[in-house]
Short mmCIF file of C-alpha atoms in Angstrom, two decimals:
data_model
loop_
_atom_site.label_atom_id
_atom_site.label_comp_id
_atom_site.label_asym_id
_atom_site.label_seq_id
_atom_site.Cartn_x
_atom_site.Cartn_y
_atom_site.Cartn_z
CA MET A 504 151.28 39.60 33.49
CA LYS A 505 149.30 36.59 34.69
CA SER A 506 148.34 36.67 38.36
CA PHE A 507 149.33 33.67 40.46
CA LYS A 508 147.68 34.90 43.66
CA LEU A 509 146.19 31.67 44.98
CA ASN A 510 146.55 30.91 48.65
CA LYS A 511 148.80 27.97 49.48
CA ILE A 512 146.04 25.56 50.59
CA ALA A 513 143.96 26.24 47.48
CA THR A 514 147.02 25.86 45.25
CA VAL A 515 148.02 22.52 46.74
CA ALA A 516 144.45 21.17 46.58
CA LEU A 517 144.03 22.25 42.97
CA ALA A 518 147.41 20.88 42.00
CA ALA A 519 146.84 17.52 43.68
CA ALA A 520 143.50 17.11 41.93
CA SER A 521 144.80 17.99 38.48
CA LEU A 522 147.99 15.93 38.79
CA ALA A 523 146.13 12.93 40.18
CA ALA A 524 143.87 13.11 37.14
CA ALA A 525 146.94 13.19 34.94
CA VAL A 526 148.26 9.87 36.26
CA GLY A 527 148.12 7.30 33.49
CA THR A 528 147.41 9.90 30.83
CA ALA A 529 149.67 10.96 28.03
CA SER A 530 153.03 12.36 28.93
CA ALA A 531 155.95 13.28 26.77
CA CYS A 532 158.91 15.57 26.35
CA SER A 533 162.23 15.51 24.54
CA ARG A 534 165.61 17.17 25.00
CA PHE A 535 168.57 17.54 22.61
CA THR A 536 171.97 18.83 23.74
CA LEU A 537 174.46 19.20 20.88
CA ASP A 538 177.85 20.75 20.27
CA THR A 539 177.88 23.46 17.61
CA PRO A 540 180.46 25.93 16.24
CA HIS A 541 178.77 28.51 18.49
CA GLY A 542 178.95 26.35 21.61
CA VAL A 543 176.88 23.65 23.27
CA SER A 544 173.17 24.23 22.72
CA THR A 545 169.97 22.63 24.01
CA VAL A 546 166.50 22.25 22.52
CA ARG A 547 163.76 21.02 24.81
CA SER A 548 159.98 20.73 24.53
CA LEU A 549 157.16 20.18 26.98
CA ASP A 550 154.45 17.89 25.63
CA TRP A 551 151.28 16.98 27.49
CA GLY A 552 147.63 16.05 27.11
CA ASP A 553 146.56 19.49 28.36
CA GLN A 554 147.83 22.85 27.16
CA LEU A 555 150.82 24.13 29.14
CA GLY A 556 151.97 27.59 30.09
CA ASN A 557 155.43 28.96 30.84
CA VAL A 558 156.95 31.68 33.00
CA ALA A 559 160.67 32.50 32.79
CA GLN A 560 161.86 33.23 36.34
CA VAL A 561 165.18 34.94 37.05
CA ASN A 562 166.74 33.86 40.35
CA PRO A 563 169.58 36.21 41.33
CA VAL A 564 172.48 35.41 43.64
CA GLY A 565 171.81 35.57 47.38
CA ILE A 566 168.16 34.49 47.47
CA ASP A 567 167.30 32.08 50.31
CA ASN A 568 165.26 29.04 49.32
CA ALA A 569 163.67 26.06 51.09
CA SER A 570 162.19 22.87 49.69
CA GLU A 571 159.13 21.28 51.34
CA THR A 572 159.69 17.52 51.75
CA PRO A 573 157.48 16.29 54.61
CA SER A 574 158.30 12.60 54.05
CA TYR A 575 162.03 13.15 54.64
CA LYS A 576 164.00 13.83 57.79
CA ASN A 577 166.00 16.68 56.28
CA ALA A 578 164.65 19.23 53.80
CA MET A 579 167.00 21.14 51.56
CA GLN A 580 167.64 24.81 52.22
CA TRP A 581 169.95 26.74 49.94
CA THR A 582 171.03 30.21 49.00
CA THR A 583 171.30 30.92 45.29
CA LYS A 584 174.99 30.81 44.44
CA TYR A 585 174.75 31.17 40.67
CA HIS A 586 172.45 33.56 38.86
CA ALA A 587 169.95 31.36 37.03
CA ILE A 588 166.82 31.47 34.90
CA SER A 589 164.25 28.73 35.36
CA GLN A 590 161.24 27.88 33.21
CA MET A 591 158.20 27.55 35.49
CA GLU A 592 154.98 25.74 34.55
CA TRP A 593 151.92 26.92 36.52
CA ASP A 594 148.87 26.04 34.39
CA VAL A 595 149.04 22.27 34.90
CA PHE A 596 151.96 21.53 37.24
CA HIS A 597 151.45 24.52 39.55
CA GLY A 598 154.97 25.75 40.06
CA VAL A 599 157.32 23.10 38.70
CA ALA A 600 160.68 24.30 37.38
CA SER A 601 160.97 22.21 34.22
CA ASP A 602 164.26 23.57 32.88
CA ALA A 603 166.91 26.06 33.97
CA ILE A 604 170.35 27.41 33.09
CA ASN A 605 172.82 29.40 35.16
CA SER A 606 175.59 31.96 34.62
CA GLU A 607 178.20 29.18 34.34
CA GLY A 608 176.42 27.50 31.44
CA LEU A 609 175.07 24.62 33.54
CA ALA A 610 171.52 23.56 32.69
CA ALA A 611 169.11 20.94 33.98
CA SER A 612 165.91 19.46 32.57
CA LEU A 613 163.05 17.59 34.26
CA LEU A 614 161.15 15.11 32.09
CA TYR A 615 158.47 12.50 32.70
CA MET A 616 159.53 8.90 33.32
CA ASN A 617 156.46 6.86 34.20
CA ASP A 618 158.44 3.59 34.46
CA SER A 619 160.10 4.84 37.64
CA LYS A 620 156.83 5.33 39.49
CA GLU A 621 156.57 1.70 40.60
CA PHE A 622 160.03 1.87 42.19
CA ILE A 623 159.28 4.85 44.46
CA LYS A 624 158.01 2.57 47.23
CA ASP A 625 161.43 0.92 47.43
CA TYR A 626 163.49 4.12 47.58
CA LYS A 627 165.07 4.71 51.00
CA ASP A 628 165.74 8.07 52.58
CA THR A 629 169.53 8.50 52.47
CA GLY A 630 169.52 11.15 55.19
CA ALA A 631 170.74 13.83 52.80
CA PRO A 632 168.78 17.06 52.49
CA ALA A 633 165.85 16.24 50.21
CA VAL A 634 164.75 18.38 47.28
CA SER A 635 161.19 18.37 45.94
CA PHE A 636 160.55 17.79 42.25
CA LEU A 637 159.11 21.29 42.27
CA ASP A 638 162.52 22.73 43.13
CA VAL A 639 165.18 20.24 42.06
CA ILE A 640 165.99 21.86 38.72
CA ARG A 641 166.31 25.24 40.43
CA TYR A 642 168.43 23.77 43.21
CA ILE A 643 170.88 22.13 40.78
CA THR A 644 171.40 25.19 38.60
CA GLU A 645 171.56 27.66 41.49
CA THR A 646 174.08 25.56 43.43
CA TYR A 647 176.53 23.95 41.00
CA SER A 648 178.71 25.19 38.15
CA THR A 649 179.31 21.96 36.20
CA THR A 650 177.68 18.59 35.62
CA GLU A 651 180.58 16.87 37.39
CA GLU A 652 180.17 19.07 40.44
CA ALA A 653 176.43 18.34 40.71
CA VAL A 654 176.91 14.59 40.26
CA GLU A 655 179.82 14.44 42.71
CA ALA A 656 177.68 16.17 45.33
CA PHE A 657 174.86 13.71 44.68
CA ASN A 658 177.19 10.72 44.91
CA ASN A 659 178.58 12.13 48.18
CA ASN A 660 175.03 12.18 49.56
CA GLU A 661 174.90 15.96 49.77
CA TRP A 662 171.41 16.00 48.27
CA GLN A 663 168.66 13.57 47.31
CA ILE A 664 165.35 13.65 45.46
CA ALA A 665 162.16 13.59 47.52
CA TRP A 666 160.54 10.77 45.59
CA ALA A 667 157.86 9.94 48.16
CA ASP A 668 156.49 13.48 48.13
CA GLY A 669 155.87 13.54 44.39
CA LEU A 670 154.29 16.68 42.96
CA HIS A 671 151.79 18.30 45.32
CA GLY A 672 151.17 14.92 46.94
CA ALA A 673 150.63 12.92 43.72
CA LEU A 674 153.32 10.36 42.95
CA HIS A 675 155.00 10.60 39.55
CA GLY A 676 157.94 9.00 37.85
CA LEU A 677 160.36 11.63 36.58
CA HIS A 678 163.99 11.81 35.52
CA ILE A 679 166.62 14.56 35.37
CA SER A 680 169.22 15.54 32.84
CA ILE A 681 172.14 17.80 33.76
CA GLN A 682 174.17 19.31 30.91
CA ASP A 683 176.91 21.96 30.92
CA LYS A 684 178.71 24.15 28.40
CA SER A 685 181.54 21.62 28.03
CA GLY A 686 179.02 19.07 26.72
CA ASP A 687 179.20 16.87 29.84
CA ILE A 688 175.83 15.20 30.46
CA ALA A 689 174.36 13.19 33.36
CA LEU A 690 171.00 11.39 33.29
CA MET A 691 169.55 10.53 36.72
CA GLN A 692 166.89 7.82 36.90
CA LEU A 693 165.16 5.73 39.57
CA ASN A 694 165.45 2.03 38.78
CA GLU A 695 164.20 -1.29 40.15
CA GLY A 696 164.59 -1.71 43.87
CA GLY A 697 164.56 2.03 44.44
CA LYS A 698 168.13 2.37 43.15
CA MET A 699 169.26 5.67 41.71
CA VAL A 700 171.28 5.23 38.53
CA VAL A 701 173.35 8.08 37.06
CA HIS A 702 174.26 7.58 33.40
CA ARG A 703 177.21 9.65 32.18
CA GLY A 704 178.05 10.81 28.67
CA ASP A 705 178.47 13.86 26.48
CA THR A 706 177.13 15.44 23.32
CA SER A 707 178.67 12.68 21.21
CA SER A 708 177.02 9.90 23.27
CA ASP A 709 173.42 8.72 23.19
CA LEU A 710 172.71 10.98 26.18
CA ARG A 711 172.58 13.86 23.70
CA VAL A 712 168.93 12.86 23.24
CA MET A 713 166.51 12.46 26.13
CA ALA A 714 162.89 11.35 26.01
CA ASN A 715 160.52 9.53 28.40
CA ALA A 716 159.86 5.88 29.21
CA PRO A 717 161.36 3.33 29.02
CA LEU A 718 164.47 3.60 31.16
CA GLN A 719 167.79 4.33 29.47
CA GLN A 720 168.98 0.74 29.31
CA ASP A 721 165.72 -0.24 27.59
CA HIS A 722 166.01 2.66 25.14
CA ARG A 723 169.47 1.38 24.25
CA GLU A 724 168.18 -2.14 23.61
CA TYR A 725 165.48 -0.75 21.31
CA VAL A 726 167.86 1.52 19.41
CA ALA A 727 170.36 -1.34 18.91
CA LYS A 728 167.88 -3.06 16.59
CA VAL A 729 168.20 -0.29 14.01
CA ASP A 730 171.18 0.75 11.87
CA LEU A 731 171.46 4.46 12.57
CA ASN A 732 174.09 4.77 9.82
CA ASP A 733 171.57 3.87 7.11
CA LEU A 734 170.63 7.22 5.60
CA LYS A 735 167.74 5.63 3.71
CA ALA A 736 166.06 5.48 7.13
CA LYS A 737 163.91 2.56 6.07
CA ASP A 738 163.80 1.15 9.60
CA ILE A 739 163.23 4.44 11.44
CA PRO A 740 159.79 4.29 13.17
CA SER A 741 157.26 7.08 12.82
CA SER A 742 155.00 6.97 15.90
CA ILE A 743 155.00 9.62 18.65
CA SER A 744 155.90 7.07 21.33
CA SER A 745 158.85 7.99 23.52
CA ALA A 746 160.91 5.02 22.31
CA ASP A 747 160.39 6.05 18.69
CA ARG A 748 161.06 9.74 19.39
CA ASN A 749 164.31 8.87 21.16
CA LEU A 750 165.40 6.66 18.28
CA ARG A 751 164.51 9.28 15.65
CA GLY A 752 166.32 11.93 17.66
CA LEU A 753 169.49 9.84 17.75
CA PHE A 754 169.23 9.13 14.03
CA ASN A 755 168.68 12.76 13.08
CA THR A 756 171.39 14.15 15.34
CA GLN A 757 173.89 11.54 14.20
CA HIS A 758 173.67 12.96 10.68
CA ILE A 759 173.46 16.69 11.41
CA GLU A 760 176.41 18.75 10.17
CA PHE A 761 176.93 22.31 11.39
CA LYS A 762 178.79 24.72 9.10
CA GLU A 763 181.69 26.52 10.75
CA ASP A 764 180.92 29.75 8.90
CA ALA A 765 177.16 29.74 9.65
CA SER A 766 175.80 32.43 11.95
CA TRP A 767 174.31 31.55 15.32
CA ALA A 768 170.83 32.29 13.88
CA GLN A 769 171.45 29.81 11.06
CA THR A 770 172.84 27.23 13.50
CA ARG A 771 169.83 27.65 15.77
CA GLY A 772 167.54 27.22 12.76
CA LYS A 773 169.24 23.94 11.91
CA LEU A 774 168.95 22.77 15.51
CA LEU A 775 165.22 23.49 15.48
CA SER A 776 164.58 21.88 12.12
CA THR A 777 166.43 18.73 13.22
CA TYR A 778 164.56 18.59 16.51
CA ASN A 779 161.17 19.29 14.97
CA ALA A 780 161.62 16.67 12.24
CA GLY A 781 161.68 13.83 14.74
CA ASN A 782 160.65 14.98 18.19
CA LEU A 783 158.03 17.71 17.86
CA ILE A 784 154.55 16.26 18.42
CA PRO A 785 151.60 17.62 16.41
CA GLN A 786 148.22 17.87 18.06
CA ASP A 787 145.73 14.99 17.82
CA LEU A 788 148.13 12.11 17.08
CA VAL A 789 147.82 8.97 19.22
CA ASP A 790 150.60 7.16 21.04
CA PRO A 791 150.30 3.42 20.19
CA THR A 792 151.78 2.43 23.57
CA ASN A 793 148.96 3.97 25.62
CA ASP A 794 146.26 5.06 23.13
CA ALA A 795 146.58 8.60 24.42
CA THR A 796 147.04 11.91 22.64
CA TYR A 797 149.34 14.74 23.61
CA ALA A 798 151.15 17.53 21.85
CA THR A 799 154.13 19.86 22.02
CA TRP A 800 152.96 23.10 23.62
CA THR A 801 156.16 24.88 24.58
CA GLN A 802 159.77 24.67 23.44
CA PHE A 803 163.04 26.23 24.60
CA THR A 804 166.20 26.65 22.52
CA TYR A 805 169.22 28.01 24.35
CA ASN A 806 172.96 28.36 23.97
CA HIS A 807 175.10 27.48 26.99
CA ASP A 808 177.86 29.89 25.88
CA ASN A 809 176.34 33.03 24.41
CA GLY A 810 173.21 33.12 26.59
CA ASP A 811 170.69 33.31 23.73
CA PHE A 812 167.26 31.95 24.67
CA LEU A 813 164.31 31.44 22.30
CA PHE A 814 160.86 30.38 23.48
CA THR A 815 158.23 28.98 21.11
CA ASN A 816 154.53 28.57 21.93
CA TYR A 817 153.16 25.91 19.58
CA ASP A 818 149.52 26.68 20.37
CA THR A 819 149.85 29.90 18.38
CA ARG A 820 153.31 29.37 16.84
CA THR A 821 154.56 32.60 18.38
CA GLN A 822 158.10 33.15 19.59
CA ILE A 823 159.83 35.40 22.08
CA GLY A 824 163.46 35.65 23.15
CA TYR A 825 165.98 37.24 25.46
CA ASN A 826 169.65 36.94 26.34
CA PHE A 827 170.82 35.71 29.72
CA SER A 828 173.20 38.69 30.03
CA GLU A 829 170.23 41.08 30.00
CA THR A 830 169.13 39.78 33.42
CA LEU A 831 172.47 39.90 35.25
CA ASN A 832 171.70 43.22 36.95
CA PHE A 833 168.50 41.90 38.56
CA THR A 834 168.67 41.84 42.35
CA LYS A 835 165.13 40.53 42.89
CA THR A 836 163.37 37.47 41.56
CA MET A 837 161.86 38.60 38.25
CA CYS A 838 159.41 36.90 35.89
CA ALA A 839 158.15 36.99 32.32
CA ASP A 840 155.07 35.08 31.19
CA THR A 841 156.50 34.09 27.84
CA VAL A 842 153.27 32.52 26.56
CA GLN A 843 151.24 35.63 27.29
CA GLN A 844 153.89 38.03 26.00
CA ALA A 845 154.49 36.09 22.79
CA ASN A 846 150.77 35.91 22.14
CA GLY A 847 150.62 39.66 22.75
CA GLY A 848 153.02 40.26 19.88
CA LEU A 849 156.25 40.86 21.80
CA SER A 850 159.45 39.50 20.32
CA LYS A 851 161.61 40.27 23.36
CA ALA A 852 160.67 39.19 26.89
CA VAL A 853 159.88 41.87 29.48
CA PHE A 854 160.73 40.93 33.08
CA THR A 855 158.88 42.39 36.04
CA GLU A 856 158.79 41.51 39.72
CA CYS A 857 157.13 38.12 40.16
CA ALA A 858 153.56 37.94 41.39
CA THR A 859 152.80 36.13 44.64
CA HIS A 860 151.77 32.56 43.93
#
């Protein structure tokens, strides 16, 4: 397993340098959450200008956690209430939890949203315990059982996002999706004036697809110009830009039909083919909005009900999987470097005690 034994000062310095260099460069990601005959399921990719890694980290009940948020009066401390598995990125983002799901079928996803960056200066500390972007996905899934519960706590000022602390000291615009096994979805975004906006919907709404900039209201304005009912798809754009990926994702998912008698493996295959047709990003293409190139490196497909999880590494097109239930007896934080294990020929993830970061 990959060693993460860097001392804290070296890690922060390295992370700040690499993330600062990433500012203004290509950034992308997409997320689908759809209802299927086998339960609500999510497909999510991480796309970036540099190759990304992934470590699946199991966080059992009873673990004490603390978030470092030096710009805020109160920093969040929590004890893991719900057994959860988070997807950790170390190679570029140095310890960011990008996606996670818990034992109750609640999941959360962190995606890039560059348009929010300019509003960070206007965001005011609410006094609630603040959670770093490094930890926020873990905090949500380890603390709440449903989307409604997480949003209600946020609206009651029980937690806030530590916008001013960014990632390892570098400011970034990001946004968060929370989705549960009932299909309830919340999209949290920072808007003009430093105002947090929480969009609500479900798997039948446009929140079933999540991409990057622009903000949700601007995505909706762009999508409204196209007739998504037109199966000839003559007005569906083809670029890798976030606006076009979001639109294509909505078009493709509007027309997907799941067969009631199909197996979960067949249903998962249809999910992936639908996602990959419009939202997977090949290497070397250029985004017309910023003249930058980026690609899909890693992808997760998981079922909120049956616990199936499939990881795909698009650098080598290798896959590895596991089931959430297989981790329920873990009493320590355990990890599996899914990129390394998939490249090594394993088809089933092997969890061992996490290395010291």
